[in-house]
Coordinates of C-alpha atoms and ligand atoms in Angstrom, one line a residue:
X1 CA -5.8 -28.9 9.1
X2 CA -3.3 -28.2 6.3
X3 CA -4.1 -25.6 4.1
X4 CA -1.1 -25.1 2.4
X5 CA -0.7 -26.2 -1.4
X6 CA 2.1 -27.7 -3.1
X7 CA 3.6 -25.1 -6.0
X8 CA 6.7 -26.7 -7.4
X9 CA 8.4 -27.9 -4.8
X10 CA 7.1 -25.3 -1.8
X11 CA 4.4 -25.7 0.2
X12 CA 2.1 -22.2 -0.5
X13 CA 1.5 -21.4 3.1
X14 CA -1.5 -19.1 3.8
X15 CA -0.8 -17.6 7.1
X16 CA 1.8 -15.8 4.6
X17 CA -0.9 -14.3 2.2
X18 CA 0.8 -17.0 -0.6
X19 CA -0.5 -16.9 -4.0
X20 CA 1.5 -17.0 -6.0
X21 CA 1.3 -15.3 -9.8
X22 CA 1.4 -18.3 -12.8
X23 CA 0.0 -16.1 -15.6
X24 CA 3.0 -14.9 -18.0
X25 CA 0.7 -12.5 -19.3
X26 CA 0.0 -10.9 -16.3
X27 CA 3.1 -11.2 -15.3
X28 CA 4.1 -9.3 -18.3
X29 CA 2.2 -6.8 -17.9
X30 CA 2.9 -6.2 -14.3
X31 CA 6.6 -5.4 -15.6
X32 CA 5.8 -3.1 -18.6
X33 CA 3.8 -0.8 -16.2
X34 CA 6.7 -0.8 -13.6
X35 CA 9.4 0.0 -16.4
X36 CA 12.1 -1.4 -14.8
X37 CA 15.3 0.0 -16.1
X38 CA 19.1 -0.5 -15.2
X39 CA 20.7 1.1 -12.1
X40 CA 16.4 2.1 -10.7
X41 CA 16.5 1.6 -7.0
X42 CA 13.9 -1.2 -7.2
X43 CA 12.4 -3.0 -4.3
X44 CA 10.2 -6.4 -4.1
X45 CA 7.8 -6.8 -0.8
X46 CA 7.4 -10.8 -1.0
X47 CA 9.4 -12.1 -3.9
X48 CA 7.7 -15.7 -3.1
X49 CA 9.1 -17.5 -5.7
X50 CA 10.4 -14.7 -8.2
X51 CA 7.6 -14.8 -10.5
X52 CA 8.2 -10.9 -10.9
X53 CA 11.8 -10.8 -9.4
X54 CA 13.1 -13.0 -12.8
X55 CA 11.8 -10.7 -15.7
X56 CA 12.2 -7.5 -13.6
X57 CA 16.3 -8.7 -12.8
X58 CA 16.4 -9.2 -16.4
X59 CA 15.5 -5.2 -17.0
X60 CA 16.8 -3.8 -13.6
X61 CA 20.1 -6.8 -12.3
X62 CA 19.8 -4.7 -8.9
X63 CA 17.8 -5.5 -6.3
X64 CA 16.9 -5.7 -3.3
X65 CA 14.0 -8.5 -2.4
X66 CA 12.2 -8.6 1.1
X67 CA 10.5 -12.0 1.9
X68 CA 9.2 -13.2 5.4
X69 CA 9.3 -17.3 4.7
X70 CA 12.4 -18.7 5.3
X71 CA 12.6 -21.5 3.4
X72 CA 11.8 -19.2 0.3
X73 CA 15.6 -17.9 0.9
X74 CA 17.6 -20.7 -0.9
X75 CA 15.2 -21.2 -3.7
X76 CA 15.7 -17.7 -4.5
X77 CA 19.3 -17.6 -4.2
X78 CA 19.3 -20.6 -6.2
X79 CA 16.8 -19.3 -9.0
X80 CA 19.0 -16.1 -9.5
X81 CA 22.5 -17.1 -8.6
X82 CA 23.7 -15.4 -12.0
X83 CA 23.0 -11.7 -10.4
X84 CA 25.1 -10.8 -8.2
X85 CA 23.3 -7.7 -7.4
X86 CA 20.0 -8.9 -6.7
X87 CA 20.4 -8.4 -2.4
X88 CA 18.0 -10.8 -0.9
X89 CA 16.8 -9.8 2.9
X90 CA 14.9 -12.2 4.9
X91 CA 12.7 -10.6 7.2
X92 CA 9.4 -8.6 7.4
X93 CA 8.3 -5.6 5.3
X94 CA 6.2 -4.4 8.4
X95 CA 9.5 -4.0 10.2
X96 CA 12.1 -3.1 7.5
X97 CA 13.3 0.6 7.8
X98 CA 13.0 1.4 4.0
X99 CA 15.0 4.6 4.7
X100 CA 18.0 1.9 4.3
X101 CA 17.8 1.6 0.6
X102 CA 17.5 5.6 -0.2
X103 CA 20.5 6.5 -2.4
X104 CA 21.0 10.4 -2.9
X105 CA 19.0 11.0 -6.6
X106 CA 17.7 7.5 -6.3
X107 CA 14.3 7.4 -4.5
X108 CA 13.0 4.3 -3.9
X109 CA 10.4 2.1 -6.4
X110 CA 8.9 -0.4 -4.4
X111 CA 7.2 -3.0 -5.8
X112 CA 4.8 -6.1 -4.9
X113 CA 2.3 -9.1 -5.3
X114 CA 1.7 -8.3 -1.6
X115 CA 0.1 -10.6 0.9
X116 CA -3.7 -9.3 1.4
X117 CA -3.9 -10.2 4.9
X118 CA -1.3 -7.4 5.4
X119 CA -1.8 -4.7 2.9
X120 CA -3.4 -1.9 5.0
X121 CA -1.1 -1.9 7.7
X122 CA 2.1 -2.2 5.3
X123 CA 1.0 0.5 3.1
X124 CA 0.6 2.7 6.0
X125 CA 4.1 1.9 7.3
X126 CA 5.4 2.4 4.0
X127 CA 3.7 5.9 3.5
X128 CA 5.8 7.1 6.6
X129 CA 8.7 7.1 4.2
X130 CA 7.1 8.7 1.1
X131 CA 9.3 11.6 0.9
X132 CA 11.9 9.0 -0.2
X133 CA 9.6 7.0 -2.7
X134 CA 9.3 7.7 -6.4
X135 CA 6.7 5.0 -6.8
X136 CA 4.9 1.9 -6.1
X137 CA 3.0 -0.9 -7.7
X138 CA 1.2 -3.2 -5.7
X139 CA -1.0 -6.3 -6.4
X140 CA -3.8 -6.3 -4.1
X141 CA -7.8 -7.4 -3.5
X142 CA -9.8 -5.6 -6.0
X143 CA -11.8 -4.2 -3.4
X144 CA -9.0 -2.2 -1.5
X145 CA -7.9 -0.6 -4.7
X146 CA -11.3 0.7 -5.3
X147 CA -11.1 2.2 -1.9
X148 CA -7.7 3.3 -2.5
X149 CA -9.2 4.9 -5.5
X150 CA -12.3 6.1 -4.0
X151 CA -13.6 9.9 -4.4
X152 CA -16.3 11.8 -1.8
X153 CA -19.8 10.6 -2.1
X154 CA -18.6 7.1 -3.5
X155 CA -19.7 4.5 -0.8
X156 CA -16.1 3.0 -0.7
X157 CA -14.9 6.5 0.0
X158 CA -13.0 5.9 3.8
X159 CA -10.6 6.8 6.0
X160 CA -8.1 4.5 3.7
X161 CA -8.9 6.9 0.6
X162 CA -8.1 9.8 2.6
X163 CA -5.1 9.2 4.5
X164 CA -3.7 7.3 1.4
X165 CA -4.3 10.4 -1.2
X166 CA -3.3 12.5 1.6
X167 CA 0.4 11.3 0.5
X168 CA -0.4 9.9 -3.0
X169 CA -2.0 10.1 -6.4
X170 CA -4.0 6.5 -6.7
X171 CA -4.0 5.0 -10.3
X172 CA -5.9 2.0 -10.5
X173 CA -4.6 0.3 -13.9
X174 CA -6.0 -2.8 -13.9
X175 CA -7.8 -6.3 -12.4
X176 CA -6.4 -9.3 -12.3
X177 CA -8.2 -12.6 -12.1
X178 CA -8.0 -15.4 -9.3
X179 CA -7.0 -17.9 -11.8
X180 CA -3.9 -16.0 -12.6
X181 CA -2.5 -17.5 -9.1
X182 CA -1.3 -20.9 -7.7
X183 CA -3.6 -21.3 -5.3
X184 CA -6.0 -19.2 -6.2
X185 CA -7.1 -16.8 -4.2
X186 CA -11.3 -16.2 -3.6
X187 CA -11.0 -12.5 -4.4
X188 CA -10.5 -10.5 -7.6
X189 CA -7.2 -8.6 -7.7
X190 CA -6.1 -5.5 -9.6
X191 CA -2.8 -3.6 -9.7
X192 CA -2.4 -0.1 -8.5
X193 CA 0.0 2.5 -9.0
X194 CA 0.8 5.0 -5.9
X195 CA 2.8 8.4 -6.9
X196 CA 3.9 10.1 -4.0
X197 CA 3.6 13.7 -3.7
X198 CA 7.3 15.4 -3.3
X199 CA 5.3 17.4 -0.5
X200 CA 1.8 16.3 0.3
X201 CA -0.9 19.3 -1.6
X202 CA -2.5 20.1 1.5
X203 CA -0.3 20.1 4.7
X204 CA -1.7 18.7 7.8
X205 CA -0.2 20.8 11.4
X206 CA -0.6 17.5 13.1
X207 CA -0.9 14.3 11.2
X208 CA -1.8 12.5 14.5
X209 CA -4.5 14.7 14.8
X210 CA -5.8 14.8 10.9
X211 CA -5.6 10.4 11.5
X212 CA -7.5 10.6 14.7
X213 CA -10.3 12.9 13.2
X214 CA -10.7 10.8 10.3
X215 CA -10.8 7.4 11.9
X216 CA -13.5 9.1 14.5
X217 CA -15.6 10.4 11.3
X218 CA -15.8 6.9 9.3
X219 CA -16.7 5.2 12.7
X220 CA -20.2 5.9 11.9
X221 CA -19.9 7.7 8.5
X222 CA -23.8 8.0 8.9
X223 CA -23.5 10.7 11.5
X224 CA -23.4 14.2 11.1
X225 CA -20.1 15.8 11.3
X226 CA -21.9 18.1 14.5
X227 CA -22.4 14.4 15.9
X228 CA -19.0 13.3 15.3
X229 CA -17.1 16.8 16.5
X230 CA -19.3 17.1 19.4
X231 CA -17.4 14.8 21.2
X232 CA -13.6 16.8 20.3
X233 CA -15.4 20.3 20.8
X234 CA -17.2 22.3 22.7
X235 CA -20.6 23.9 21.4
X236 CA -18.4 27.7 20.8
X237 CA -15.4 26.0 19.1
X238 CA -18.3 24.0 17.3
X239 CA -19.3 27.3 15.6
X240 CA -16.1 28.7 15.0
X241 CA -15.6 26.0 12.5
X242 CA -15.6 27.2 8.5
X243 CA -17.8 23.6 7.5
X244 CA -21.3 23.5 7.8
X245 CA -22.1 20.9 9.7
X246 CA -24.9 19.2 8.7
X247 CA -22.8 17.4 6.3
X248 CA -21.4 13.9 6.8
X249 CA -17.9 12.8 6.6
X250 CA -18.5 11.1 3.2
X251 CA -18.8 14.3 1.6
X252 CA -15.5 15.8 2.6
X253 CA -12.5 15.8 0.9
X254 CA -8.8 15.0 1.9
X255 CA -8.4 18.9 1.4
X256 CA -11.6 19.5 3.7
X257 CA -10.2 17.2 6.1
X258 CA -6.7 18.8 6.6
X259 CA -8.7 22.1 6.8
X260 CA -10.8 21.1 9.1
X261 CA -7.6 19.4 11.3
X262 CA -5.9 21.9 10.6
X263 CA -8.6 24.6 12.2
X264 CA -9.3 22.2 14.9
X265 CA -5.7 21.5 16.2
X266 CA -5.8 25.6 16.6
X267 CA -8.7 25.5 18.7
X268 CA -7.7 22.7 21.2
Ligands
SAM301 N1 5.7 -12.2 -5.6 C1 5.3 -13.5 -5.6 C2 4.3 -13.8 -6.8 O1 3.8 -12.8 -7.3 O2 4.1 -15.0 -7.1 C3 4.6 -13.9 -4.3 C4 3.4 -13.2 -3.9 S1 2.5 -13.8 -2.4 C5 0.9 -13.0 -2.7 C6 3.1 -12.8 -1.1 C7 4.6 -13.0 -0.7 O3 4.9 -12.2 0.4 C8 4.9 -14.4 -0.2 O4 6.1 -14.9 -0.8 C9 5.0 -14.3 1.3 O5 5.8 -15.3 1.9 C10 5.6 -12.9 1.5 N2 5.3 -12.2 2.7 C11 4.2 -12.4 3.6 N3 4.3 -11.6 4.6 C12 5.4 -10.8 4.4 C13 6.0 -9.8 5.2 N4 5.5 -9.4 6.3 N5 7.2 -9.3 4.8 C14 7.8 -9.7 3.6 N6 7.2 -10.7 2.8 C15 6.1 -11.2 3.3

């Protein structure tokens, strides 16, 4: 079956997470939050067809673009002939080394209508370089950006939120309706704003450790943190733990949880 629908003259294909954005507003206001301005080093995960690229070239002429679909290539090169800055790289975001574009005093603002299908996993690759990131403004499904947002006790509060504001302040700004895209999506969108921390608050030992302890705890975010630890500890080190442990892994916060790593990566 086809599921791809025409837009202009290319064919939106899904397996790519394409929608792209057709609202000028929106568009618009996508731009005046980034605050593009000349010599930034800027950064566009899936230009599609430049619907941000355009008015952001126009504050910001370089660029450098990253976009997966091949045929995409030429009609950007054609759209945006006139800036002979803009540096278009064909390829995928999951396996770009983003260390490339740092420029001593010029961390990196990356930006992007990103495909949902791939968020999580590139926002996770893209956190391994936040010491060199100013910034980043991402399109994505309402719902990750409330989990993105998410504080302890909120129901959307996750392994996500924690390993996310581990590395970043999360600022929601704001939603974005389906009918803003060509073809629209089925989900509600929002735009968020990720500010890396020049050094994350509350240093993790072993980052392995604080992901693996974290993932184990929101398997079953029911249990009991006793419940969840017992299988990483023995009863003694169980004790010599400064949480009590009645409580469950919704409660805690990213600070608790690096503590807590932290505490256990001495004990094992
Ligand atoms: N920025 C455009 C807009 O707002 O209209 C397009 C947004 S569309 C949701 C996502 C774009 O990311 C598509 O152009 C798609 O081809 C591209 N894309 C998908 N997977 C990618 C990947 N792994 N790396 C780079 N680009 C990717």
């Amino acid at each position: 079956m086809n599921r791809s629908k025409t837009v202009g003259e290319h064919q939106a294909r899904k397996r790519f997470g394409q929608n792209f954005l057709v609202d000028n507003n929106i568009i618009e206001k996508i731009v005046s939050a980034i605050a593009p301005t000349p010599n930034q080093n800027l950064i566009e995960i899936g230009p599609g067809q430049g619907a941000i690229t355009g008015p952001v070239l126009e504050k910001c002429p370089r660029l450098n673009v990253i976009e997966l679909d091949r045929d995409l290539i030429p009609l950007l090169q054609k759209k945006f002939h006139q800036y002979p800055e803009l540096h278009i790289h064909q390829g995928d975001a999951l396996k770009t080394d983003f260390s490339q574009f740092y420029r001593e005093g010029k961390p990196l603002r990356i930006i992007g209508n990103l495909p949902y299908n791939i968020s999580t996993p590139l926002m996770f690759h893209l956190l391994s370089f936040s010491g060199q990131i100013r910034d980043m403004y991402f399109m994505l499904q309402k719902e990750v950006v409330t989990r993105l947002a998410a504080v302890p006790g909120d129901k959307n509060y996750g392994r996500l939120s924690i390993m996310v504001q581990y590395y970043c302040q999360v600022e929601p700004l704001f939603q974005v309706p389906p009918t803003a895209f060509r073809p629209a999506p089925k989900v509600e969108s929002a735009i968020v704003r990720l500010l890396p921390y020049p050094e994350p608050p509350y240093p993790a030992d072993d980052l392995q450790l604080l992901s693996r302890l974290v993932r184990a705890c929101f398997q079953q975010r029911r249990k009991t943190m006793r419940n969840t630890l017992k299988h990483m500890l023995n009863a003694e080190q169980l004790e010599q733990l400064g949480i009590d442990l009645t409580r469950r892994p919704e409660t805690l916060s990213v600070e608790d949880f690096v503590v807590l790593s932290n505490q256990i990566g001495a004990l094992l």
